């Protein structure tokens, strides 16, 4: 599916531009849009392939979980469980530059590529009027990391976005400068309140809102240390990677033209494989095998991200 557009459309943030951007998002394309923190690279969070397209455009080496953007509190509550603390923070700080990590609601229609297979989901109601208009017009939850190539700085202007993503995404909606310029505060509320990433809404402000302390934890320590699998999805089965021949009793996760139980991509398409990865692992694991064997995945392009996730899922625990 390499349908990368030759040129990225610049859309002005008027009714027509916003309608076009919403149409592209619903069609599964990737569209950058302004928020008050940084420009986000959006995709329909319900479509695996659309979300995989974010990783492909960014050349992101790891599947970090993504923040889902919503037009209002009710839309957020449809996707996550909503403890009283969430209500307080939302009342005080939404719309605005803070994301909340909450338990994913059973049956919520969100791609597993958004949560990286976790049972929690980060949600945010941004304040930028263009973002809000776009989210209302799209009518879908929109997953959006910062709209830059991996390893580059976050964009606060449409021109920044085009600097690293021109030709790699369908469009950018031009909405002037992002006021905050720093990614949102991330507050974990799946258990005791925990600051997962500092941002414009400070820990002190949150403590005041919640009427109690907010523990601090470095974002990177929490979710990206290799082998620290507790906060990452890992199957109950053990994984055997780089399997070039199957052994008796294994569940067989293939890639390319191989005989197997489920195939990440028969055609050997890495984007399709990324889109299928978490769903296929879950499906095979549900059968209760002792081992899931996985075909070798090339280390090129999105393959690096797929192998990173597989290595984490296979890490001893
Ligand atoms: O300001 C922002 O938040 C911007 C704009 C576009 O809204 N977005 C953004 O996304 O910064 P990103 O992908 O750069 O940051 C997402 C981070 C992840 O790296 C992870 O730290 C955290 O959010 N995160 C997302 N879901 C999580 C979860 N279920 N549990 C823990 N952390 C999570
Ligand atoms: Mg970023």
Short mmCIF file of C-alpha atoms and ligand atoms in Angstrom, two decimals:
data_model
loop_
_atom_site.label_atom_id
_atom_site.label_comp_id
_atom_site.label_asym_id
_atom_site.label_seq_id
_atom_site.Cartn_x
_atom_site.Cartn_y
_atom_site.Cartn_z
CA UNK A 1 0.00 0.00 0.00
CA UNK A 2 2.69 2.60 -0.67
CA UNK A 3 0.21 5.33 -1.55
CA UNK A 4 2.44 8.12 -0.23
CA UNK A 5 1.35 11.27 -2.02
CA UNK A 6 3.96 12.98 -4.16
CA UNK A 7 3.19 16.30 -2.58
CA UNK A 8 1.57 17.28 0.66
CA UNK A 9 -1.46 19.53 0.28
CA UNK A 10 -1.48 22.77 2.26
CA UNK A 11 -5.00 23.41 3.47
CA UNK A 12 -6.09 26.73 4.92
CA UNK A 13 -8.00 26.51 8.16
CA UNK A 14 -11.33 27.69 6.74
CA UNK A 15 -14.53 25.63 6.43
CA UNK A 16 -13.49 24.10 3.11
CA UNK A 17 -9.98 23.23 4.31
CA UNK A 18 -11.26 21.67 7.51
CA UNK A 19 -13.90 19.67 5.61
CA UNK A 20 -11.22 18.37 3.21
CA UNK A 21 -8.90 17.44 6.09
CA UNK A 22 -11.74 15.57 7.82
CA UNK A 23 -12.54 13.71 4.61
CA UNK A 24 -8.89 12.64 4.22
CA UNK A 25 -8.77 11.42 7.83
CA UNK A 26 -11.94 9.37 7.42
CA UNK A 27 -10.44 7.89 4.26
CA UNK A 28 -7.52 6.59 6.34
CA UNK A 29 -4.95 9.23 5.32
CA UNK A 30 -2.52 11.13 7.54
CA UNK A 31 -3.12 14.84 8.06
CA UNK A 32 -1.10 17.26 10.20
CA UNK A 33 -3.10 19.81 12.16
CA UNK A 34 -2.41 22.55 14.68
CA UNK A 35 -3.00 22.13 18.38
CA UNK A 36 -2.06 24.59 21.10
CA UNK A 37 0.89 22.39 22.14
CA UNK A 38 2.49 21.31 18.86
CA UNK A 39 1.23 20.27 15.43
CA UNK A 40 -0.05 16.72 15.51
CA UNK A 41 0.15 14.10 12.77
CA UNK A 42 -3.37 12.77 12.82
CA UNK A 43 -4.96 9.54 11.66
CA UNK A 44 -8.28 7.84 12.34
CA UNK A 45 -7.61 5.92 15.57
CA UNK A 46 -10.15 3.24 14.64
CA UNK A 47 -8.29 2.14 11.47
CA UNK A 48 -5.17 -0.03 11.92
CA UNK A 49 -3.83 0.86 8.53
CA UNK A 50 -4.32 4.59 9.04
CA UNK A 51 -2.43 4.44 12.35
CA UNK A 52 0.34 2.36 10.79
CA UNK A 53 0.66 5.18 8.27
CA UNK A 54 1.66 7.55 11.09
CA UNK A 55 4.61 5.33 11.99
CA UNK A 56 5.56 4.97 8.34
CA UNK A 57 5.47 8.74 7.73
CA UNK A 58 7.45 9.50 10.89
CA UNK A 59 9.93 6.66 10.34
CA UNK A 60 9.40 5.97 14.00
CA UNK A 61 11.58 3.13 15.25
CA UNK A 62 9.30 2.14 18.12
CA UNK A 63 5.59 1.73 18.64
CA UNK A 64 5.03 4.11 21.52
CA UNK A 65 1.40 4.40 22.50
CA UNK A 66 -0.28 7.44 20.95
CA UNK A 67 -2.59 10.10 22.35
CA UNK A 68 -6.15 10.13 21.02
CA UNK A 69 -7.66 13.56 20.40
CA UNK A 70 -11.35 14.20 20.90
CA UNK A 71 -13.69 17.17 20.54
CA UNK A 72 -15.19 17.02 24.03
CA UNK A 73 -15.40 15.15 27.32
CA UNK A 74 -18.31 12.96 26.22
CA UNK A 75 -16.33 11.65 23.26
CA UNK A 76 -13.46 10.81 25.63
CA UNK A 77 -15.76 9.06 28.08
CA UNK A 78 -17.00 6.80 25.30
CA UNK A 79 -13.49 5.32 25.06
CA UNK A 80 -12.14 5.24 28.62
CA UNK A 81 -13.32 4.58 32.13
CA UNK A 82 -13.89 7.79 33.99
CA UNK A 83 -12.94 7.97 37.67
CA UNK A 84 -13.88 11.03 39.67
CA UNK A 85 -10.32 12.37 39.43
CA UNK A 86 -10.62 12.46 35.64
CA UNK A 87 -13.76 14.55 35.93
CA UNK A 88 -11.98 17.04 38.15
CA UNK A 89 -8.98 17.42 35.90
CA UNK A 90 -11.13 17.69 32.79
CA UNK A 91 -13.35 20.32 34.39
CA UNK A 92 -10.33 22.39 35.38
CA UNK A 93 -8.01 21.91 32.38
CA UNK A 94 -9.93 20.77 29.29
CA UNK A 95 -9.96 21.82 26.60
CA UNK A 96 -6.24 22.28 27.05
CA UNK A 97 -2.66 20.99 27.05
CA UNK A 98 -3.06 17.90 29.22
CA UNK A 99 -3.59 14.25 28.32
CA UNK A 100 -5.07 11.67 30.69
CA UNK A 101 -4.11 7.99 30.71
CA UNK A 102 -7.14 5.96 31.76
CA UNK A 103 -8.33 2.35 31.53
CA UNK A 104 -9.55 1.54 28.05
CA UNK A 105 -13.26 0.83 28.04
CA UNK A 106 -14.16 -2.73 27.09
CA UNK A 107 -15.16 -2.82 23.44
CA UNK A 108 -13.88 0.68 22.65
CA UNK A 109 -13.15 0.89 18.95
CA UNK A 110 -9.49 1.91 19.00
CA UNK A 111 -6.70 0.26 17.00
CA UNK A 112 -4.28 -1.74 19.11
CA UNK A 113 -1.56 0.11 17.30
CA UNK A 114 -2.71 3.24 19.17
CA UNK A 115 -2.39 1.71 22.63
CA UNK A 116 0.63 -0.42 21.67
CA UNK A 117 -1.50 -3.21 23.06
CA UNK A 118 -1.83 -1.66 26.55
CA UNK A 119 -5.14 -1.74 28.38
CA UNK A 120 -4.96 2.00 28.99
CA UNK A 121 -5.50 4.88 26.58
CA UNK A 122 -4.23 8.47 26.57
CA UNK A 123 -6.98 10.96 25.71
CA UNK A 124 -6.90 14.71 25.18
CA UNK A 125 -9.38 17.44 24.29
CA UNK A 126 -7.23 20.14 22.69
CA UNK A 127 -8.11 23.82 22.94
CA UNK A 128 -6.96 25.04 19.53
CA UNK A 129 -10.08 26.12 17.64
CA UNK A 130 -8.87 24.57 14.38
CA UNK A 131 -8.17 21.25 16.10
CA UNK A 132 -11.60 21.27 17.70
CA UNK A 133 -13.34 22.09 14.43
CA UNK A 134 -11.40 19.31 12.69
CA UNK A 135 -12.25 16.76 15.39
CA UNK A 136 -15.94 17.66 15.25
CA UNK A 137 -15.95 17.44 11.45
CA UNK A 138 -14.11 14.11 11.42
CA UNK A 139 -16.38 12.41 13.93
CA UNK A 140 -13.72 9.82 14.79
CA UNK A 141 -11.09 9.66 17.54
CA UNK A 142 -7.86 10.99 16.03
CA UNK A 143 -4.51 9.56 17.11
CA UNK A 144 -1.74 12.15 16.82
CA UNK A 145 1.90 12.23 17.83
CA UNK A 146 3.90 15.35 17.05
CA UNK A 147 4.08 15.96 13.29
CA UNK A 148 7.79 15.49 12.73
CA UNK A 149 10.12 12.80 11.48
CA UNK A 150 11.38 10.66 14.30
CA UNK A 151 14.30 12.23 16.14
CA UNK A 152 13.53 15.74 14.89
CA UNK A 153 12.10 18.52 16.98
CA UNK A 154 8.38 18.99 17.39
CA UNK A 155 6.70 21.39 14.96
CA UNK A 156 4.91 24.54 16.04
CA UNK A 157 4.25 25.86 12.51
CA UNK A 158 2.91 24.24 9.36
CA UNK A 159 6.26 25.01 7.71
CA UNK A 160 8.05 22.96 10.37
CA UNK A 161 5.80 20.05 9.52
CA UNK A 162 6.56 20.28 5.82
CA UNK A 163 10.24 20.56 6.59
CA UNK A 164 10.41 16.89 7.56
CA UNK A 165 7.14 15.39 6.28
CA UNK A 166 6.54 17.01 2.87
CA UNK A 167 5.57 14.29 0.43
CA UNK A 168 5.06 11.75 3.23
CA UNK A 169 1.59 12.79 4.39
CA UNK A 170 -1.60 13.77 2.59
CA UNK A 171 -2.04 17.29 3.94
CA UNK A 172 -1.24 19.88 6.55
CA UNK A 173 -3.89 22.18 7.91
CA UNK A 174 -2.36 25.63 8.39
CA UNK A 175 -3.36 27.19 11.67
CA UNK A 176 -0.54 29.55 12.60
CA UNK A 177 1.75 29.02 15.55
CA UNK A 178 1.15 26.57 18.38
CA UNK A 179 0.99 28.69 21.50
CA UNK A 180 2.36 26.22 24.02
CA UNK A 181 5.04 24.68 21.83
CA UNK A 182 5.66 21.83 24.24
CA UNK A 183 3.85 18.54 24.19
CA UNK A 184 0.98 18.14 26.61
CA UNK A 185 1.35 17.20 30.25
CA UNK A 186 0.51 13.51 30.62
CA UNK A 187 -1.23 12.46 33.82
CA UNK A 188 -1.73 8.80 34.58
CA UNK A 189 -5.06 8.14 36.31
CA UNK A 190 -5.36 4.40 35.83
CA UNK A 191 -4.11 4.09 39.42
CA UNK A 192 -2.88 6.72 41.87
CA UNK A 193 -2.29 10.02 40.01
CA UNK A 194 1.11 9.99 38.37
CA UNK A 195 2.82 12.60 36.24
CA UNK A 196 4.05 10.69 33.19
CA UNK A 197 5.29 13.71 31.26
CA UNK A 198 5.66 17.27 32.47
CA UNK A 199 4.05 20.00 30.39
CA UNK A 200 2.21 23.30 30.53
CA UNK A 201 -0.18 22.10 33.23
CA UNK A 202 2.15 21.75 36.20
CA UNK A 203 2.23 19.07 38.88
CA UNK A 204 1.39 21.75 41.45
CA UNK A 205 -1.67 22.84 39.50
CA UNK A 206 -2.76 19.20 39.28
CA UNK A 207 -2.22 18.61 42.97
CA UNK A 208 -4.44 21.61 43.66
CA UNK A 209 -7.10 20.33 41.27
CA UNK A 210 -7.01 16.84 42.77
CA UNK A 211 -6.62 17.95 46.37
CA UNK A 212 -3.74 15.53 46.86
CA UNK A 213 -0.24 14.65 45.74
CA UNK A 214 0.77 13.68 42.24
CA UNK A 215 3.65 11.23 42.02
CA UNK A 216 6.33 11.85 39.41
CA UNK A 217 7.69 9.29 37.03
CA UNK A 218 9.91 9.86 34.05
CA UNK A 219 8.01 9.06 30.87
CA UNK A 220 10.93 7.20 29.33
CA UNK A 221 11.57 5.09 32.40
CA UNK A 222 7.92 4.18 32.48
CA UNK A 223 7.40 2.95 29.00
CA UNK A 224 10.46 2.70 26.83
CA UNK A 225 13.12 0.89 28.83
CA UNK A 226 13.82 -2.37 27.00
CA UNK A 227 12.77 -5.38 29.01
CA UNK A 228 10.46 -3.33 31.19
CA UNK A 229 7.53 -5.20 29.89
CA UNK A 230 5.03 -4.59 32.67
CA UNK A 231 3.58 -1.53 30.95
CA UNK A 232 3.89 -3.05 27.49
CA UNK A 233 1.67 -5.60 25.93
CA UNK A 234 3.20 -9.03 26.15
CA UNK A 235 1.36 -12.22 25.24
CA UNK A 236 0.91 -15.00 27.80
CA UNK A 237 2.69 -17.31 25.38
CA UNK A 238 6.43 -17.01 25.01
CA UNK A 239 7.65 -15.75 21.67
CA UNK A 240 10.18 -17.41 19.42
CA UNK A 241 11.45 -14.85 16.92
CA UNK A 242 13.18 -15.25 13.56
CA UNK A 243 11.55 -18.63 13.09
CA UNK A 244 12.49 -20.06 9.72
CA UNK A 245 10.89 -23.45 10.40
CA UNK A 246 7.91 -24.25 12.60
CA UNK A 247 8.07 -26.66 15.53
CA UNK A 248 5.21 -28.91 16.65
CA UNK A 249 2.61 -27.27 18.88
CA UNK A 250 3.59 -23.68 18.21
CA UNK A 251 1.17 -21.01 17.09
CA UNK A 252 2.61 -19.75 13.81
CA UNK A 253 2.71 -16.04 13.00
CA UNK A 254 3.99 -15.68 9.48
CA UNK A 255 5.31 -12.92 7.30
CA UNK A 256 5.55 -13.29 3.54
CA UNK A 257 4.66 -16.38 1.50
CA UNK A 258 4.75 -18.97 4.29
CA UNK A 259 2.31 -21.57 5.57
CA UNK A 260 1.11 -20.35 9.00
CA UNK A 261 -1.86 -19.74 11.31
CA UNK A 262 -2.01 -15.98 10.81
CA UNK A 263 0.04 -13.90 8.40
CA UNK A 264 1.18 -10.37 9.19
CA UNK A 265 1.38 -9.74 5.47
CA UNK A 266 1.38 -12.43 2.82
CA UNK A 267 2.69 -9.90 0.35
CA UNK A 268 5.54 -8.96 2.67
CA UNK A 269 4.22 -5.40 3.09
CA UNK A 270 5.63 -3.92 6.31
CA UNK A 271 2.90 -1.36 6.70
CA UNK A 272 0.25 -4.05 6.49
CA UNK A 273 2.30 -6.09 8.97
CA UNK A 274 2.47 -3.18 11.42
CA UNK A 275 -1.26 -2.70 11.16
CA UNK A 276 -1.85 -6.39 11.90
CA UNK A 277 0.81 -6.93 14.56
CA UNK A 278 -1.02 -6.41 17.85
CA UNK A 279 -4.32 -7.81 16.66
CA UNK A 280 -2.67 -11.00 15.36
CA UNK A 281 -0.61 -11.51 18.52
CA UNK A 282 -3.75 -11.16 20.61
CA UNK A 283 -5.69 -13.54 18.40
CA UNK A 284 -3.02 -16.26 18.51
CA UNK A 285 -2.45 -15.80 22.24
CA UNK A 286 -6.18 -16.28 22.86
CA UNK A 287 -5.78 -19.90 21.72
CA UNK A 288 -3.54 -20.51 24.75
CA UNK A 289 -0.38 -21.81 23.02
CA UNK A 290 2.85 -22.21 24.97
CA UNK A 291 4.83 -20.54 22.20
CA UNK A 292 4.09 -18.20 19.35
CA UNK A 293 6.74 -18.51 16.64
CA UNK A 294 7.23 -15.52 14.35
CA UNK A 295 8.76 -15.39 10.90
CA UNK A 296 11.80 -13.16 10.41
CA UNK A 297 10.83 -9.54 9.69
CA UNK A 298 13.27 -7.43 7.69
CA UNK A 299 14.86 -4.63 9.68
CA UNK A 300 14.17 -2.01 6.97
CA UNK A 301 11.65 0.85 7.28
CA UNK A 302 8.74 -0.02 9.56
CA UNK A 303 10.38 -3.41 10.13
CA UNK A 304 12.60 -1.82 12.78
CA UNK A 305 9.54 -0.75 14.76
CA UNK A 306 7.90 -4.14 14.35
CA UNK A 307 11.05 -5.93 15.52
CA UNK A 308 11.37 -3.52 18.46
CA UNK A 309 7.85 -4.40 19.60
CA UNK A 310 8.42 -8.11 19.05
CA UNK A 311 11.66 -7.99 21.05
CA UNK A 312 9.83 -6.30 23.94
CA UNK A 313 7.02 -8.80 23.81
CA UNK A 314 9.61 -11.62 23.81
CA UNK A 315 11.71 -10.17 26.67
CA UNK A 316 12.04 -12.45 29.72
CA UNK A 317 9.55 -11.60 32.46
O1 LIG B 1 0.85 17.75 22.97
C1 LIG B 1 0.76 16.58 22.65
O2 LIG B 1 0.48 15.70 23.45
C2 LIG B 1 1.02 16.23 21.18
C3 LIG B 1 -0.11 16.88 20.38
C4 LIG B 1 -0.09 16.50 18.93
O3 LIG B 1 -1.35 16.60 20.98
N1 LIG B 1 1.09 14.81 20.98
C5 LIG B 1 2.15 14.10 21.46
O4 LIG B 1 2.13 12.77 21.16
O5 LIG B 1 3.05 14.58 22.09
P1 LIG B 1 3.42 11.81 21.33
O6 LIG B 1 3.15 10.60 20.49
O7 LIG B 1 4.68 12.54 21.04
O8 LIG B 1 3.39 11.39 22.82
C6 LIG B 1 2.67 10.29 23.24
C7 LIG B 1 3.20 9.83 24.55
C8 LIG B 1 3.88 8.49 24.49
O9 LIG B 1 5.23 8.55 24.14
C9 LIG B 1 3.72 8.02 25.89
O10 LIG B 1 4.72 8.60 26.67
C10 LIG B 1 2.40 8.62 26.32
O11 LIG B 1 2.09 9.60 25.40
N2 LIG B 1 1.32 7.65 26.33
C11 LIG B 1 0.36 7.46 25.40
N3 LIG B 1 -0.47 6.47 25.75
C12 LIG B 1 -0.04 6.02 26.94
C13 LIG B 1 -0.47 5.01 27.83
N4 LIG B 1 -1.54 4.24 27.54
N5 LIG B 1 0.23 4.82 28.96
C14 LIG B 1 1.31 5.58 29.26
N6 LIG B 1 1.77 6.57 28.45
C15 LIG B 1 1.11 6.77 27.32
MG1 LIG B 2 7.06 13.72 19.62
#
